Short mmCIF file of C-alpha atoms in Angstrom, two decimals:
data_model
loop_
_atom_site.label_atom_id
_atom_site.label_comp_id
_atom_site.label_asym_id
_atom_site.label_seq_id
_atom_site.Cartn_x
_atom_site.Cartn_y
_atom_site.Cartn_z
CA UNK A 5 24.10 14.58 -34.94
CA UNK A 6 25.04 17.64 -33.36
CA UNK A 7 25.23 21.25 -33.57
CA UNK A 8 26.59 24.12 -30.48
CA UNK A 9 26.53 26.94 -32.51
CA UNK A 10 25.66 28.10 -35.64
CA UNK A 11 27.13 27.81 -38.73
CA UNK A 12 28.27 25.63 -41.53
CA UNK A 13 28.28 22.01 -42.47
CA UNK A 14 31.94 21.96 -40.39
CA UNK A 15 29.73 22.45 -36.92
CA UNK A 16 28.22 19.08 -36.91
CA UNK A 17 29.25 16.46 -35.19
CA UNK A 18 28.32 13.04 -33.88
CA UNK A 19 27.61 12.84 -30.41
CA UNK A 20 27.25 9.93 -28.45
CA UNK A 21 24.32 10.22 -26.03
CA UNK A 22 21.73 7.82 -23.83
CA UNK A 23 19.69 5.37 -25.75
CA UNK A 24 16.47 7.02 -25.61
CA UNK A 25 13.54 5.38 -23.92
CA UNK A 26 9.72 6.02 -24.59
CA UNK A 27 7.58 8.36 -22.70
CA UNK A 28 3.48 7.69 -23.01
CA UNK A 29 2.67 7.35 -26.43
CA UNK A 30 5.83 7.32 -28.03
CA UNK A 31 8.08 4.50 -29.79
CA UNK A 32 11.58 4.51 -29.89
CA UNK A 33 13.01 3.12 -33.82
CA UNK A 34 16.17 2.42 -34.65
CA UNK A 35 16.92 4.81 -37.95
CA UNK A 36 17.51 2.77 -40.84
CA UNK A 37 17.52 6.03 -43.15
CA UNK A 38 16.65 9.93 -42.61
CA UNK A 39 16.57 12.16 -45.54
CA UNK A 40 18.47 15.53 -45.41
CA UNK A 41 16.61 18.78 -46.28
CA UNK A 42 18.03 22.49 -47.51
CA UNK A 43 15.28 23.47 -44.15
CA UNK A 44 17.89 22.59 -42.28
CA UNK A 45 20.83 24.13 -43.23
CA UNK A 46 19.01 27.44 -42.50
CA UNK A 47 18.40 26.04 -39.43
CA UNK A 48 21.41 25.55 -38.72
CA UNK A 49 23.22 28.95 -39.94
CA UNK A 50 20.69 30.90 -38.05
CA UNK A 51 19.24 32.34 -40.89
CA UNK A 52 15.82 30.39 -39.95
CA UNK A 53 15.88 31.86 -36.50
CA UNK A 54 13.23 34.39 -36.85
CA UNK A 55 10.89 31.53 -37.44
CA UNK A 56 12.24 28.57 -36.26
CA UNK A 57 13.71 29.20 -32.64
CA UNK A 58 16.69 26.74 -32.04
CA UNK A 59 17.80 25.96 -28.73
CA UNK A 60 21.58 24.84 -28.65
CA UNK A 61 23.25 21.91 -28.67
CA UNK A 62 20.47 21.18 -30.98
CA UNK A 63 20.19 17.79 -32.70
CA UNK A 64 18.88 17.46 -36.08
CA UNK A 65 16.77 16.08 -39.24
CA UNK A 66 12.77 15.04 -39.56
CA UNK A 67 12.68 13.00 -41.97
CA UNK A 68 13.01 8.84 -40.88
CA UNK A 69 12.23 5.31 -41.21
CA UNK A 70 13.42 2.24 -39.70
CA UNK A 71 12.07 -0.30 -36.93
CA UNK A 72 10.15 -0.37 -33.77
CA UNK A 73 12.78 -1.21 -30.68
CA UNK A 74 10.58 -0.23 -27.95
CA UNK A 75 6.79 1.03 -27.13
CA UNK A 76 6.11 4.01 -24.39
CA UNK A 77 2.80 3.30 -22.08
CA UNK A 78 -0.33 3.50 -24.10
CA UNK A 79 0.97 2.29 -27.21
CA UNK A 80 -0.88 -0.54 -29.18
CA UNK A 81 -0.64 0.99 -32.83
CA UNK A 82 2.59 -0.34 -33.00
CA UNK A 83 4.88 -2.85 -31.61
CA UNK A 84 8.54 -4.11 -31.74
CA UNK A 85 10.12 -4.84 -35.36
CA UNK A 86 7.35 -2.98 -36.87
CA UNK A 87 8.53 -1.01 -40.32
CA UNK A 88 7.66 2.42 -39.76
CA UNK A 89 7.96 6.19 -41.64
CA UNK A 90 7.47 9.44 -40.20
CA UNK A 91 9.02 12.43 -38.79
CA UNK A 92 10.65 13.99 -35.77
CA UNK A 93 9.32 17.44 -34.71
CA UNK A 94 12.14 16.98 -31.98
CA UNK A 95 14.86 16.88 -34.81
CA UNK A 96 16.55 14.45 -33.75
CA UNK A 97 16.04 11.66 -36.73
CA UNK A 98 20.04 11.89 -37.87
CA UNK A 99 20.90 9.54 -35.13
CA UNK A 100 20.90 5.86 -35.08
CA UNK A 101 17.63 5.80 -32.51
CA UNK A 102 15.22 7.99 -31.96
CA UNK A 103 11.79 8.11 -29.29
CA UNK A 104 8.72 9.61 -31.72
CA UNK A 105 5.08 10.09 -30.87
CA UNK A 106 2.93 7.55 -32.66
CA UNK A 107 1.01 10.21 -34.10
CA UNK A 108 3.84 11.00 -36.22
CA UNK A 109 4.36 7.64 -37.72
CA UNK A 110 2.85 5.20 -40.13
CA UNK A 111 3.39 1.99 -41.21
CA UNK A 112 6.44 1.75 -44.13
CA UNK A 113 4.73 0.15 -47.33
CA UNK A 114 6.47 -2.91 -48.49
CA UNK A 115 7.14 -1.57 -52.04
CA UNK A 116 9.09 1.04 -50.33
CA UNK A 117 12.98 1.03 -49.94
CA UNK A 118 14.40 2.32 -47.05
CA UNK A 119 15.93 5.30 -48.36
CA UNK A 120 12.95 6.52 -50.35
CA UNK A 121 11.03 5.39 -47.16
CA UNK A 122 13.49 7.91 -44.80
CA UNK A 123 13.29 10.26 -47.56
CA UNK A 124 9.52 10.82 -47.92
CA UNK A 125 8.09 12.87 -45.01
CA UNK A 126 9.44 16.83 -45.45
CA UNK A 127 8.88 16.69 -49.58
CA UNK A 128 5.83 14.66 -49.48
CA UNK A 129 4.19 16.83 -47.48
CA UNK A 130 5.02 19.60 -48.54
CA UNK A 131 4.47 19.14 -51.83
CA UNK A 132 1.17 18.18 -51.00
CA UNK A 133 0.56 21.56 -48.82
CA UNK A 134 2.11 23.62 -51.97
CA UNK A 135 -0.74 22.28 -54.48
CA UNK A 136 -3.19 22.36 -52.05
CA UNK A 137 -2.11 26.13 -51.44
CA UNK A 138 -2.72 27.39 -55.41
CA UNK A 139 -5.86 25.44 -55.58
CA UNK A 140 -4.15 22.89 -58.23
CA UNK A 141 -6.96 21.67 -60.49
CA UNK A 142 -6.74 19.63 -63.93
CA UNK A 143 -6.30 21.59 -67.41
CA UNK A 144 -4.35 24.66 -65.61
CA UNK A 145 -1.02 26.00 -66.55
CA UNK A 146 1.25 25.86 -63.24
CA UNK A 147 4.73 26.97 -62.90
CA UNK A 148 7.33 25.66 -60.21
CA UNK A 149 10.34 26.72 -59.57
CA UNK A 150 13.32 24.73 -58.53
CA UNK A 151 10.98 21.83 -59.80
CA UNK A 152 14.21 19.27 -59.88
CA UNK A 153 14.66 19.37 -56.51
CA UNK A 154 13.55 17.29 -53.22
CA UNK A 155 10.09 18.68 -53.13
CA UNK A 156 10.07 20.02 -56.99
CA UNK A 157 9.95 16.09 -58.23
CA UNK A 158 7.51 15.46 -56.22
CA UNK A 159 5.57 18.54 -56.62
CA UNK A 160 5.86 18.46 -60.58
CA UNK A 161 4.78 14.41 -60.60
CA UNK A 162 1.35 15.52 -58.09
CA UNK A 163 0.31 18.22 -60.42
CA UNK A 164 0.34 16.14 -63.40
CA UNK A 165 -1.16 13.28 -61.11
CA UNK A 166 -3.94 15.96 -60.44
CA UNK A 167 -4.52 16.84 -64.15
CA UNK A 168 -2.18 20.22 -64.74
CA UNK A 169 0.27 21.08 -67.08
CA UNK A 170 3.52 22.05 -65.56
CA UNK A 171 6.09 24.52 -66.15
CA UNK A 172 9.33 22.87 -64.60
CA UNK A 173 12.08 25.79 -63.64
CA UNK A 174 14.86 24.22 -63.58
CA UNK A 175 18.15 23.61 -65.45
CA UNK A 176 18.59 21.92 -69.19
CA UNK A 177 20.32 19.14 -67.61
CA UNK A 178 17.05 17.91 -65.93
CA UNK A 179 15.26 18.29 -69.35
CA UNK A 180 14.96 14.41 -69.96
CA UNK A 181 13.91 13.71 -66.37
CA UNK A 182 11.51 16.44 -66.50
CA UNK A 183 9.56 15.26 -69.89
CA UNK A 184 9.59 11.61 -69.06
CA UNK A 185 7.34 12.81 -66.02
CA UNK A 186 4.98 14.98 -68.09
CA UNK A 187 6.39 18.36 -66.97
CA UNK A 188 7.69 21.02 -69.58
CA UNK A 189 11.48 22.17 -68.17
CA UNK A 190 11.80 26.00 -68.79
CA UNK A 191 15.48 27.03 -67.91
CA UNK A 192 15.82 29.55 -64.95
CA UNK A 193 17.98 33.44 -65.20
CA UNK A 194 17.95 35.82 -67.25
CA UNK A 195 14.86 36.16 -69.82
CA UNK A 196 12.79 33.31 -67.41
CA UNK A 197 9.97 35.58 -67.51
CA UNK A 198 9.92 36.06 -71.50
CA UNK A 199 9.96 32.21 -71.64
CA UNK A 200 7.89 31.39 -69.33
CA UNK A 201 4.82 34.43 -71.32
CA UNK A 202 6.44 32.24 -74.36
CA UNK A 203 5.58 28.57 -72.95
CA UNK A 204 1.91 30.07 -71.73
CA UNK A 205 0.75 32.98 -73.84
CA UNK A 206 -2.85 32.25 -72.44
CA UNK A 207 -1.34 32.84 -69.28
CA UNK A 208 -0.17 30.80 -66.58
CA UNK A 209 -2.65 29.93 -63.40
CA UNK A 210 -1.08 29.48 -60.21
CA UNK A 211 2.72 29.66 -59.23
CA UNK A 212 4.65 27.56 -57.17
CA UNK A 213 8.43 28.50 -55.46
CA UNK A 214 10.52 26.47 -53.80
CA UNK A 215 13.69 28.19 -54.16
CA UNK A 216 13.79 31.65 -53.19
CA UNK A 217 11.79 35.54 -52.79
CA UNK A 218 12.69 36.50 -56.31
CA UNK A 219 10.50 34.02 -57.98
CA UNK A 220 7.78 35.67 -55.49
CA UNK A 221 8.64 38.63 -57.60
CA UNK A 222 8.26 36.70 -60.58
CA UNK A 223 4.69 35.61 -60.39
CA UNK A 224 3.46 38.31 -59.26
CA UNK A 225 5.42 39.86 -62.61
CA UNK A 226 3.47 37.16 -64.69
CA UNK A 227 0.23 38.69 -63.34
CA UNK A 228 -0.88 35.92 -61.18
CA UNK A 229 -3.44 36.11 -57.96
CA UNK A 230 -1.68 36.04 -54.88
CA UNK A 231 -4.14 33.71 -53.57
CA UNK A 232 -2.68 31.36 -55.83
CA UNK A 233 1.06 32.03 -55.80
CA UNK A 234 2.33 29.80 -52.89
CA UNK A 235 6.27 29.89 -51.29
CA UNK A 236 7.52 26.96 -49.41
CA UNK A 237 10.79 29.33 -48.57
CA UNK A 238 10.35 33.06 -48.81
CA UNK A 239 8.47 33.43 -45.30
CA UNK A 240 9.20 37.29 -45.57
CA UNK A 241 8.51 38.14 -49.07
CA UNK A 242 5.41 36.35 -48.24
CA UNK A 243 4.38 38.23 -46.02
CA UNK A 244 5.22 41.53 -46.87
CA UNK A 245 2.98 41.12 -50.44
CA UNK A 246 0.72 39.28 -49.09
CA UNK A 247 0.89 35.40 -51.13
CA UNK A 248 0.74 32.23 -49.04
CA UNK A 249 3.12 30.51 -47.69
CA UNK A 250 2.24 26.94 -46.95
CA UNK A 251 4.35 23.80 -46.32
CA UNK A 252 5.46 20.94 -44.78
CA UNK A 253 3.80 22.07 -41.15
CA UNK A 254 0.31 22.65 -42.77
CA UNK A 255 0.11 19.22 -44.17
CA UNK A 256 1.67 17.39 -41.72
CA UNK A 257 -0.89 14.53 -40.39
CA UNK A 258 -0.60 10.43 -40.93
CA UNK A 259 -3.41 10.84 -43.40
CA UNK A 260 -1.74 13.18 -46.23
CA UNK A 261 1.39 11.12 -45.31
CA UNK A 262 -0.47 7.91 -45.58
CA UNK A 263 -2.06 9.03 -49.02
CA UNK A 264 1.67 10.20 -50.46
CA UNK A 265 3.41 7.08 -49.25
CA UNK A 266 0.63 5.16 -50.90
CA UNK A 267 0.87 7.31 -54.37
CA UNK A 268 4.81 6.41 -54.16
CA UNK A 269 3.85 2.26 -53.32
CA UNK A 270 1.77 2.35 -56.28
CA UNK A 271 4.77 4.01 -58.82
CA UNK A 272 2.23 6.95 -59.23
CA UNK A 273 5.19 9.05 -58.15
CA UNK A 274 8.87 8.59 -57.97
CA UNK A 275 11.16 10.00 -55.17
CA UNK A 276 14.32 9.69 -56.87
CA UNK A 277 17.30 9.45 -54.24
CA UNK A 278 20.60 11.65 -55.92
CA UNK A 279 23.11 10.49 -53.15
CA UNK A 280 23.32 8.36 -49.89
CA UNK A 281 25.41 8.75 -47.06
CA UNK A 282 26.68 7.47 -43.75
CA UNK A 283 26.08 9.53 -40.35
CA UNK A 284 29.78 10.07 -39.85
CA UNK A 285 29.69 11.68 -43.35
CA UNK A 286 26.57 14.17 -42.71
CA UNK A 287 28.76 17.46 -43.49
CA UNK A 288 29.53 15.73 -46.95
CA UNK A 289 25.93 15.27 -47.20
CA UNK A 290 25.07 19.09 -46.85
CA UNK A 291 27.84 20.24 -48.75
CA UNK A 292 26.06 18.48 -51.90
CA UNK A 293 22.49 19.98 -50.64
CA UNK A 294 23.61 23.64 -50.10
CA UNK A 295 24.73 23.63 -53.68
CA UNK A 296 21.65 23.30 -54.74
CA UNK A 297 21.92 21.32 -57.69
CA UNK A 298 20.75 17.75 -56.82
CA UNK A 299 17.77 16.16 -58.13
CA UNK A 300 15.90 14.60 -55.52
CA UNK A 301 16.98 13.71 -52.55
CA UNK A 302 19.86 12.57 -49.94
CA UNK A 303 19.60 10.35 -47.52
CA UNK A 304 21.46 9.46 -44.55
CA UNK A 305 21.78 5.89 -43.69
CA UNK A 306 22.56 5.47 -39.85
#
């Protein structure tokens, strides 16, 4: 996939390019499914540009799994027809092949489809960074916004996995999904603070967004530390009052990856994949993410 400008879903297109061959270190694996992220869609409109610097035509997507077609010099961690998972710091994983540093892969757990497989890296990580960020620990009271989501499945399911009780943000159709995982859905708008002092008169602990700057606002509302208020989106709001904002880059290494794919192997947690979708159909695919309404994730299968 493709992008020469900025803009909407309409901009992408497929382009067809050299099979890419391995430079020292590197593997080249064919995609067999590369999960699509809101990150970027505000790559790709620009709006990202202040801290993600695109260079155009820019390819796309981080998220990927699939098999081993070809090893650069140096490599012996893997070989060809190995399963593999990982991501692309390149973006360039919503393509059919792709070359990737061996540092950035591990080996795909059998238990693992392919989709949940391509899907893992960006919300497994981050949601890992985002608990690590508050200082999760067991018996506290821990709200997340857009807790349906990609990452907000997985965040909700690690928090109770680490011993917290969770108050899930999100709308009353996710209710049932929500409270078979353990997590108490509060709905979002108007009132969300009054329910949320309802839910937690003792007060809640820590405070986790994934949507947006006014649920910055929010927490800090609620009376929470900003040491323990953590935004995986609002980059400025973080940094004009001062909360962290930790994600996907701060926990990206084989080991947290390696320790979430393992938690997923195991049905401790449950990616659960809304929607798949061919390359050729990619703009349909972030259509349904920029609405914002999907639990879970997508998935492209090349």
């Amino acid at each position: 996939m493709r992008f020469d400008t900025f803009g909407g879903p309409e901009v992408l297109y497929v382009a067809e390019i050299p099979m890419p061959s391995p430079g020292p270190g590197e593997v080249v694996v064919a995609v067999r499914a590369a999960g699509v992220n809101p990150g970027e869609s505000g790559i790709r409109t620009g709006a990202l540009e202040f801290k993600y610097r695109t260079a155009l035509p820019s390819g796309e997507g981080s998220d990927l799994a699939g098999v081993v077609t070809a090893t650069g010099p140096g490599v012996t961690a893997f070989a060809p027809g190995d399963e593999v998972l990982g991501f692309s710091w390149t973006r360039s994983s919503h393509a059919t092949h792709t070359a990737v540093p061996v540092t950035q892969l591990i080996p795909k757990p059998a238990a693992l489809s392919w989709e949940v497989a391509g899907a893992l890296y960006v919300v497994a990580c981050t949601a890992y960074a985002a608990t690590r960020a508050v200082g999760a620990r067991s018996g506290e009271t821990i709200a997340v916004s857009a807790a349906a989501g990609g990452v907000g499945t997985l965040t909700v399911q690690l928090l109770r996995h680490l011993g917290a009780r969770v108050l899930a943000i999100a709308s009353p159709s996710n209710r049932d999904w929500l409270a078979a995982h353990g997590a108490e859905q509060i709905t979002y708008g108007e009132g969300l603070a009054d329910r949320l002092r309802a839910a937690a008169p003792e007060g809640i602990d820590a405070f986790i967004d994934l949507f947006g700057p006014q649920y910055v606002d929010l927490a800090l509302e609620l009376g929470i530390p900003k040491d323990r208020i953590n935004t995986i989106i609002a980059f400025q709001s973080a940094e004009r009052l001062g909360v962290k904002a930790e994600g996907s880059e701060d926990a990206s290494t084989v080991d947290v990856l390696t320790y979430m794919a393992g938690l997923v192997a195991d049905g401790i947690l449950e990616v659960p994949i809304a929607a798949t979708y061919a390359l050729d159909d990619v703009a349909k695919a972030f259509e349904e993410v920029d609405r914002r309404h999907t639990r879970g994730k997508i998935v492209l299968l090349p």
